[in-house]
Amino acid sequence: DAGVTQSPTHLIKTRGQQVTLRCSPISGHKSVSWYQQVLGQGPQFIFQYYEKEERGRGNFPDRFSARQFPNYSSELNVNALLLGDSALYLCASSLGQGVAYNEQFFGPGTRLTVL
Amino acid sequence: AQRVTQPEKLLSVFKGAPVELKCNYSYSGSPELFWYVQYSRQRLQLLLRHISRESIKGFTADLNKGETSFHLKKPFAQEEDSAMYYCALKNQAGTALIFGKGTTLSVSS
């Protein structure tokens, strides 16, 4: 298993545009979480999806949305991009929902640059 | 408020020296804490969690509720320990991790 995969690796957008990031979890994992990591900071939680339903949401504006598909892959959408959205976006998958007993496996991330 | 503080941005030690990476937290109730590590050009990965009471790669961490700390320790640092270390706390809902800003550990000979 290649582990959690994310695409694309890098992308560059301009302010006001929209972007879609994709994540494929480890086979058998039903939970996907998204984190934003700004340079010099730790990852910050955006969303958790489990069994195709949103189970948790961090303190991000409504411009951020996500969904999980029947095969448990996930997409993160960001509308009306701002310069401050430039960051590394990490996806993590786990077997179950709770983070305490279900190890989070992280992907390599997608580096988004907004110009 | 739920918060994780890692006061050191960078910790430099010599090979064979003891290491202590500091982590303090703010949380209502019983916290559940983790240490994650990111080696150069690798993914973020779990190092250890306090509920498991395990020692991984010689690292240990003890939860001190009185001092609200979860410091990571290793008696003798190795060069391969050089990495970025993040302390993380489970949020109240149990659905997410709250990360600190991270500490870069540099071990030199």
PDB file of C-alpha atoms in Angstrom:
ATOM      1  CA  ASP A   1       0.000   0.000   0.000  1.00  0.00           C
ATOM      2  CA  ALA A   2       1.399   3.410  -0.961  1.00  0.00           C
ATOM      3  CA  GLY A   3      -0.153   4.982   2.058  1.00  0.00           C
ATOM      4  CA  VAL A   4      -2.283   8.082   1.860  1.00  0.00           C
ATOM      5  CA  THR A   5      -1.961   9.749  -1.527  1.00  0.00           C
ATOM      6  CA  GLN A   6      -2.740  13.346  -2.408  1.00  0.00           C
ATOM      7  CA  SER A   7      -2.982  15.194  -5.694  1.00  0.00           C
ATOM      8  CA  PRO A   8      -1.752  17.428  -7.050  1.00  0.00           C
ATOM      9  CA  THR A   9       1.628  17.797  -5.376  1.00  0.00           C
ATOM     10  CA  HIS A  10       1.860  21.506  -6.063  1.00  0.00           C
ATOM     11  CA  LEU A  11      -0.357  24.090  -7.628  1.00  0.00           C
ATOM     12  CA  ILE A  12      -0.395  27.797  -8.153  1.00  0.00           C
ATOM     13  CA  LYS A  13      -3.585  29.847  -8.286  1.00  0.00           C
ATOM     14  CA  THR A  14      -4.464  33.521  -8.320  1.00  0.00           C
ATOM     15  CA  ARG A  15      -6.641  35.383  -5.862  1.00  0.00           C
ATOM     16  CA  GLY A  16     -10.351  34.790  -6.358  1.00  0.00           C
ATOM     17  CA  GLN A  17      -9.941  31.446  -8.078  1.00  0.00           C
ATOM     18  CA  GLN A  18     -11.230  28.122  -6.827  1.00  0.00           C
ATOM     19  CA  VAL A  19      -9.210  24.988  -6.108  1.00  0.00           C
ATOM     20  CA  THR A  20      -9.936  21.294  -5.526  1.00  0.00           C
ATOM     21  CA  LEU A  21      -7.522  19.041  -3.687  1.00  0.00           C
ATOM     22  CA  ARG A  22      -7.830  15.268  -3.658  1.00  0.00           C
ATOM     23  CA  CYS A  23      -6.990  12.560  -1.160  1.00  0.00           C
ATOM     24  CA  SER A  24      -7.061   8.765  -1.303  1.00  0.00           C
ATOM     25  CA  PRO A  25      -6.936   7.060   2.086  1.00  0.00           C
ATOM     26  CA  ILE A  26      -5.181   3.852   2.966  1.00  0.00           C
ATOM     27  CA  SER A  27      -7.219   0.852   1.845  1.00  0.00           C
ATOM     28  CA  GLY A  28      -9.743  -0.048   4.547  1.00  0.00           C
ATOM     29  CA  HIS A  29      -9.642   3.352   6.225  1.00  0.00           C
ATOM     30  CA  LYS A  30     -13.016   5.044   6.479  1.00  0.00           C
ATOM     31  CA  SER A  31     -12.039   8.351   8.043  1.00  0.00           C
ATOM     32  CA  VAL A  32     -10.354  11.251   6.264  1.00  0.00           C
ATOM     33  CA  SER A  33      -9.261  14.497   7.879  1.00  0.00           C
ATOM     34  CA  TRP A  34      -7.912  17.671   6.315  1.00  0.00           C
ATOM     35  CA  TYR A  35      -5.376  20.004   7.877  1.00  0.00           C
ATOM     36  CA  GLN A  36      -3.839  23.287   6.752  1.00  0.00           C
ATOM     37  CA  GLN A  37      -0.196  23.939   7.582  1.00  0.00           C
ATOM     38  CA  VAL A  38       1.034  27.458   7.110  1.00  0.00           C
ATOM     39  CA  LEU A  39       4.815  27.943   7.011  1.00  0.00           C
ATOM     40  CA  GLY A  40       6.272  27.906  10.499  1.00  0.00           C
ATOM     41  CA  GLN A  41       3.110  26.597  12.155  1.00  0.00           C
ATOM     42  CA  GLY A  42       1.755  23.207  13.085  1.00  0.00           C
ATOM     43  CA  PRO A  43      -1.098  21.639  11.118  1.00  0.00           C
ATOM     44  CA  GLN A  44      -4.520  23.170  11.796  1.00  0.00           C
ATOM     45  CA  PHE A  45      -7.672  21.059  11.563  1.00  0.00           C
ATOM     46  CA  ILE A  46     -10.153  21.878   8.813  1.00  0.00           C
ATOM     47  CA  PHE A  47     -12.537  18.895   8.461  1.00  0.00           C
ATOM     48  CA  GLN A  48     -13.068  15.287   9.413  1.00  0.00           C
ATOM     49  CA  TYR A  49     -15.223  12.923   7.353  1.00  0.00           C
ATOM     50  CA  TYR A  50     -16.214   9.455   8.469  1.00  0.00           C
ATOM     51  CA  GLU A  51     -18.467   7.129   6.527  1.00  0.00           C
ATOM     52  CA  LYS A  52     -19.112   9.934   4.031  1.00  0.00           C
ATOM     53  CA  GLU A  53     -20.483  12.324   6.627  1.00  0.00           C
ATOM     54  CA  GLU A  54     -18.873  15.423   8.096  1.00  0.00           C
ATOM     55  CA  ARG A  55     -17.991  14.646  11.715  1.00  0.00           C
ATOM     56  CA  GLY A  56     -15.913  17.635  12.635  1.00  0.00           C
ATOM     57  CA  ARG A  57     -15.155  21.118  11.393  1.00  0.00           C
ATOM     58  CA  GLY A  58     -12.412  23.490  12.411  1.00  0.00           C
ATOM     59  CA  ASN A  59     -12.463  27.265  12.552  1.00  0.00           C
ATOM     60  CA  PHE A  60     -12.368  27.961   8.822  1.00  0.00           C
ATOM     61  CA  PRO A  61     -14.675  30.145   6.709  1.00  0.00           C
ATOM     62  CA  ASP A  62     -17.441  28.757   4.528  1.00  0.00           C
ATOM     63  CA  ARG A  63     -15.167  29.166   1.510  1.00  0.00           C
ATOM     64  CA  PHE A  64     -13.746  25.828   2.599  1.00  0.00           C
ATOM     65  CA  SER A  65     -15.816  22.735   1.895  1.00  0.00           C
ATOM     66  CA  ALA A  66     -15.176  19.030   1.516  1.00  0.00           C
ATOM     67  CA  ARG A  67     -16.838  15.772   0.742  1.00  0.00           C
ATOM     68  CA  GLN A  68     -16.120  12.064   0.957  1.00  0.00           C
ATOM     69  CA  PHE A  69     -17.034   9.617  -1.746  1.00  0.00           C
ATOM     70  CA  PRO A  70     -18.373   6.031  -1.491  1.00  0.00           C
ATOM     71  CA  ASN A  71     -14.820   4.705  -1.969  1.00  0.00           C
ATOM     72  CA  TYR A  72     -13.768   6.897   1.019  1.00  0.00           C
ATOM     73  CA  SER A  73     -11.593   9.215  -1.054  1.00  0.00           C
ATOM     74  CA  SER A  74     -12.110  12.881  -0.354  1.00  0.00           C
ATOM     75  CA  GLU A  75     -11.938  16.305  -1.937  1.00  0.00           C
ATOM     76  CA  LEU A  76     -11.272  19.646  -0.305  1.00  0.00           C
ATOM     77  CA  ASN A  77     -12.585  22.708  -2.127  1.00  0.00           C
ATOM     78  CA  VAL A  78     -11.575  26.265  -1.461  1.00  0.00           C
ATOM     79  CA  ASN A  79     -13.447  29.106  -3.170  1.00  0.00           C
ATOM     80  CA  ALA A  80     -12.499  32.753  -3.643  1.00  0.00           C
ATOM     81  CA  LEU A  81      -8.853  32.124  -2.811  1.00  0.00           C
ATOM     82  CA  LEU A  82      -6.992  34.626  -0.679  1.00  0.00           C
ATOM     83  CA  LEU A  83      -3.250  35.121  -0.355  1.00  0.00           C
ATOM     84  CA  GLY A  84      -3.522  33.742   3.170  1.00  0.00           C
ATOM     85  CA  ASP A  85      -4.748  30.394   1.853  1.00  0.00           C
ATOM     86  CA  SER A  86      -1.213  29.656   0.666  1.00  0.00           C
ATOM     87  CA  ALA A  87      -0.169  26.625   2.675  1.00  0.00           C
ATOM     88  CA  LEU A  88       0.526  22.910   2.701  1.00  0.00           C
ATOM     89  CA  TYR A  89      -2.736  20.998   2.842  1.00  0.00           C
ATOM     90  CA  LEU A  90      -2.456  17.654   4.568  1.00  0.00           C
ATOM     91  CA  CYS A  91      -4.821  14.747   4.412  1.00  0.00           C
ATOM     92  CA  ALA A  92      -4.872  12.067   7.094  1.00  0.00           C
ATOM     93  CA  SER A  93      -6.737   8.789   7.129  1.00  0.00           C
ATOM     94  CA  SER A  94      -7.609   6.377   9.910  1.00  0.00           C
ATOM     95  CA  LEU A  95      -9.650   3.251  10.429  1.00  0.00           C
ATOM     96  CA  GLY A  96     -12.217   4.840  12.675  1.00  0.00           C
ATOM     97  CA  GLN A  97     -13.468   8.240  13.711  1.00  0.00           C
ATOM     98  CA  GLY A  98     -11.952   8.950  17.107  1.00  0.00           C
ATOM     99  CA  VAL A  99      -8.404  10.271  17.007  1.00  0.00           C
ATOM    100  CA  ALA A 100      -7.470   8.920  20.406  1.00  0.00           C
ATOM    101  CA  TYR A 101      -7.514   5.248  19.465  1.00  0.00           C
ATOM    102  CA  ASN A 102      -7.259   5.450  15.691  1.00  0.00           C
ATOM    103  CA  GLU A 103      -3.807   6.390  14.457  1.00  0.00           C
ATOM    104  CA  GLN A 104      -3.830   9.176  11.911  1.00  0.00           C
ATOM    105  CA  PHE A 105      -1.728   8.417   8.823  1.00  0.00           C
ATOM    106  CA  PHE A 106      -0.724  11.529   6.933  1.00  0.00           C
ATOM    107  CA  GLY A 107      -0.227  12.045   3.248  1.00  0.00           C
ATOM    108  CA  PRO A 108       2.617  14.030   1.695  1.00  0.00           C
ATOM    109  CA  GLY A 109       0.464  17.124   1.286  1.00  0.00           C
ATOM    110  CA  THR A 110      -0.460  19.495  -1.509  1.00  0.00           C
ATOM    111  CA  ARG A 111       1.458  22.767  -1.611  1.00  0.00           C
ATOM    112  CA  LEU A 112      -0.923  25.571  -2.655  1.00  0.00           C
ATOM    113  CA  THR A 113       0.466  28.958  -3.626  1.00  0.00           C
ATOM    114  CA  VAL A 114      -1.949  31.833  -4.165  1.00  0.00           C
ATOM    115  CA  LEU A 115      -0.586  34.817  -6.090  1.00  0.00           C
TER     116      LEU A 115
ATOM    117  CA  ALA B   1      -9.464  26.894  25.450  1.00  0.00           C
ATOM    118  CA  GLN B   2      -7.618  23.967  23.964  1.00  0.00           C
ATOM    119  CA  ARG B   3      -4.052  24.820  23.150  1.00  0.00           C
ATOM    120  CA  VAL B   4      -0.619  23.252  22.745  1.00  0.00           C
ATOM    121  CA  THR B   5       2.531  25.250  23.353  1.00  0.00           C
ATOM    122  CA  GLN B   6       6.004  24.214  22.275  1.00  0.00           C
ATOM    123  CA  PRO B   7       8.240  26.993  23.560  1.00  0.00           C
ATOM    124  CA  GLU B   8      11.378  26.063  21.633  1.00  0.00           C
ATOM    125  CA  LYS B   9      11.592  26.548  17.912  1.00  0.00           C
ATOM    126  CA  LEU B  10      14.992  24.866  17.704  1.00  0.00           C
ATOM    127  CA  LEU B  11      16.896  22.557  20.004  1.00  0.00           C
ATOM    128  CA  SER B  12      20.504  21.706  19.164  1.00  0.00           C
ATOM    129  CA  VAL B  13      22.342  18.964  21.030  1.00  0.00           C
ATOM    130  CA  PHE B  14      25.413  16.806  20.569  1.00  0.00           C
ATOM    131  CA  LYS B  15      25.209  13.103  19.877  1.00  0.00           C
ATOM    132  CA  GLY B  16      24.940  11.171  23.119  1.00  0.00           C
ATOM    133  CA  ALA B  17      23.514  14.099  25.079  1.00  0.00           C
ATOM    134  CA  PRO B  18      20.083  13.918  26.740  1.00  0.00           C
ATOM    135  CA  VAL B  19      17.158  15.481  24.948  1.00  0.00           C
ATOM    136  CA  GLU B  20      13.998  17.068  26.309  1.00  0.00           C
ATOM    137  CA  LEU B  21      11.469  18.635  23.981  1.00  0.00           C
ATOM    138  CA  LYS B  22       8.965  20.687  25.915  1.00  0.00           C
ATOM    139  CA  CYS B  23       5.205  20.632  25.450  1.00  0.00           C
ATOM    140  CA  ASN B  24       2.566  22.346  27.558  1.00  0.00           C
ATOM    141  CA  TYR B  25      -1.152  22.137  27.001  1.00  0.00           C
ATOM    142  CA  SER B  26      -4.415  23.769  27.982  1.00  0.00           C
ATOM    143  CA  TYR B  27      -7.492  21.513  28.184  1.00  0.00           C
ATOM    144  CA  SER B  28     -10.652  20.984  30.208  1.00  0.00           C
ATOM    145  CA  GLY B  29     -11.025  17.405  31.342  1.00  0.00           C
ATOM    146  CA  SER B  30      -8.736  14.456  30.745  1.00  0.00           C
ATOM    147  CA  PRO B  31      -6.331  15.249  27.920  1.00  0.00           C
ATOM    148  CA  GLU B  32      -5.023  12.792  25.388  1.00  0.00           C
ATOM    149  CA  LEU B  33      -1.646  13.741  23.990  1.00  0.00           C
ATOM    150  CA  PHE B  34       0.608  12.648  21.187  1.00  0.00           C
ATOM    151  CA  TRP B  35       4.026  13.307  19.730  1.00  0.00           C
ATOM    152  CA  TYR B  36       4.386  13.356  15.948  1.00  0.00           C
ATOM    153  CA  VAL B  37       7.675  13.459  14.068  1.00  0.00           C
ATOM    154  CA  GLN B  38       8.602  14.532  10.575  1.00  0.00           C
ATOM    155  CA  TYR B  39      11.989  13.451   9.272  1.00  0.00           C
ATOM    156  CA  SER B  40      13.525  15.254   6.311  1.00  0.00           C
ATOM    157  CA  ARG B  41      11.516  14.611   3.126  1.00  0.00           C
ATOM    158  CA  GLN B  42       9.170  12.227   4.920  1.00  0.00           C
ATOM    159  CA  ARG B  43       5.579  12.411   6.036  1.00  0.00           C
ATOM    160  CA  LEU B  44       4.319  13.408   9.399  1.00  0.00           C
ATOM    161  CA  GLN B  45       4.060  10.239  11.493  1.00  0.00           C
ATOM    162  CA  LEU B  46       3.003   9.258  14.979  1.00  0.00           C
ATOM    163  CA  LEU B  47       5.894   8.774  17.394  1.00  0.00           C
ATOM    164  CA  LEU B  48       4.013   7.962  20.567  1.00  0.00           C
ATOM    165  CA  ARG B  49       0.810   8.610  22.503  1.00  0.00           C
ATOM    166  CA  HIS B  50       0.473   8.842  26.227  1.00  0.00           C
ATOM    167  CA  ILE B  51      -2.400   6.336  26.475  1.00  0.00           C
ATOM    168  CA  SER B  52      -0.089   3.610  25.148  1.00  0.00           C
ATOM    169  CA  ARG B  53       2.651   4.327  27.704  1.00  0.00           C
ATOM    170  CA  GLU B  54       5.171   3.076  25.193  1.00  0.00           C
ATOM    171  CA  SER B  55       8.757   3.882  24.368  1.00  0.00           C
ATOM    172  CA  ILE B  56       9.534   4.356  20.694  1.00  0.00           C
ATOM    173  CA  LYS B  57      13.083   4.724  19.373  1.00  0.00           C
ATOM    174  CA  GLY B  58      14.178   5.350  22.951  1.00  0.00           C
ATOM    175  CA  PHE B  59      11.804   8.295  23.403  1.00  0.00           C
ATOM    176  CA  THR B  60       9.402   8.526  26.314  1.00  0.00           C
ATOM    177  CA  ALA B  61       6.873  11.118  27.402  1.00  0.00           C
ATOM    178  CA  ASP B  62       5.036  11.370  30.693  1.00  0.00           C
ATOM    179  CA  LEU B  63       1.813  13.247  31.153  1.00  0.00           C
ATOM    180  CA  ASN B  64       2.065  15.634  34.110  1.00  0.00           C
ATOM    181  CA  LYS B  65      -1.418  16.953  34.798  1.00  0.00           C
ATOM    182  CA  GLY B  66      -0.232  19.209  37.610  1.00  0.00           C
ATOM    183  CA  GLU B  67       2.152  21.048  35.317  1.00  0.00           C
ATOM    184  CA  THR B  68      -0.005  20.477  32.228  1.00  0.00           C
ATOM    185  CA  SER B  69       3.026  19.151  30.400  1.00  0.00           C
ATOM    186  CA  PHE B  70       3.913  16.258  28.134  1.00  0.00           C
ATOM    187  CA  HIS B  71       7.629  16.639  27.538  1.00  0.00           C
ATOM    188  CA  LEU B  72       9.430  14.254  25.178  1.00  0.00           C
ATOM    189  CA  LYS B  73      12.666  12.781  26.482  1.00  0.00           C
ATOM    190  CA  LYS B  74      15.509  10.623  25.312  1.00  0.00           C
ATOM    191  CA  PRO B  75      18.580   9.864  27.411  1.00  0.00           C
ATOM    192  CA  PHE B  76      21.104   9.684  24.564  1.00  0.00           C
ATOM    193  CA  ALA B  77      20.427  11.531  21.306  1.00  0.00           C
ATOM    194  CA  GLN B  78      21.388  10.022  17.973  1.00  0.00           C
ATOM    195  CA  GLU B  79      22.025  11.877  14.716  1.00  0.00           C
ATOM    196  CA  GLU B  80      19.082  10.091  13.128  1.00  0.00           C
ATOM    197  CA  ASP B  81      16.798  11.759  15.697  1.00  0.00           C
ATOM    198  CA  SER B  82      17.232  15.060  13.861  1.00  0.00           C
ATOM    199  CA  ALA B  83      13.728  16.024  12.731  1.00  0.00           C
ATOM    200  CA  MET B  84      10.760  18.285  13.388  1.00  0.00           C
ATOM    201  CA  TYR B  85       8.710  17.225  16.409  1.00  0.00           C
ATOM    202  CA  TYR B  86       5.104  18.227  17.008  1.00  0.00           C
ATOM    203  CA  CYS B  87       3.152  17.807  20.197  1.00  0.00           C
ATOM    204  CA  ALA B  88      -0.588  17.288  19.637  1.00  0.00           C
ATOM    205  CA  LEU B  89      -3.720  17.184  21.753  1.00  0.00           C
ATOM    206  CA  LYS B  90      -7.036  15.503  21.007  1.00  0.00           C
ATOM    207  CA  ASN B  91      -9.834  18.081  20.736  1.00  0.00           C
ATOM    208  CA  GLN B  92     -12.895  17.883  22.994  1.00  0.00           C
ATOM    209  CA  ALA B  93     -15.003  16.242  20.299  1.00  0.00           C
ATOM    210  CA  GLY B  94     -12.367  13.600  19.703  1.00  0.00           C
ATOM    211  CA  THR B  95     -12.410  14.285  15.983  1.00  0.00           C
ATOM    212  CA  ALA B  96      -9.196  16.222  15.490  1.00  0.00           C
ATOM    213  CA  LEU B  97      -5.681  16.882  16.673  1.00  0.00           C
ATOM    214  CA  ILE B  98      -4.552  20.278  17.893  1.00  0.00           C
ATOM    215  CA  PHE B  99      -0.882  20.730  17.074  1.00  0.00           C
ATOM    216  CA  GLY B 100       1.795  22.901  18.546  1.00  0.00           C
ATOM    217  CA  LYS B 101       4.089  24.918  16.308  1.00  0.00           C
ATOM    218  CA  GLY B 102       6.771  22.269  16.417  1.00  0.00           C
ATOM    219  CA  THR B 103      10.378  22.060  17.559  1.00  0.00           C
ATOM    220  CA  THR B 104      13.272  21.281  15.252  1.00  0.00           C
ATOM    221  CA  LEU B 105      15.733  18.915  16.891  1.00  0.00           C
ATOM    222  CA  SER B 106      19.233  19.012  15.489  1.00  0.00           C
ATOM    223  CA  VAL B 107      21.707  16.389  16.687  1.00  0.00           C
ATOM    224  CA  SER B 108      25.295  16.842  15.628  1.00  0.00           C
ATOM    225  CA  SER B 109      28.484  14.954  16.204  1.00  0.00           C
TER     226      SER B 109
END
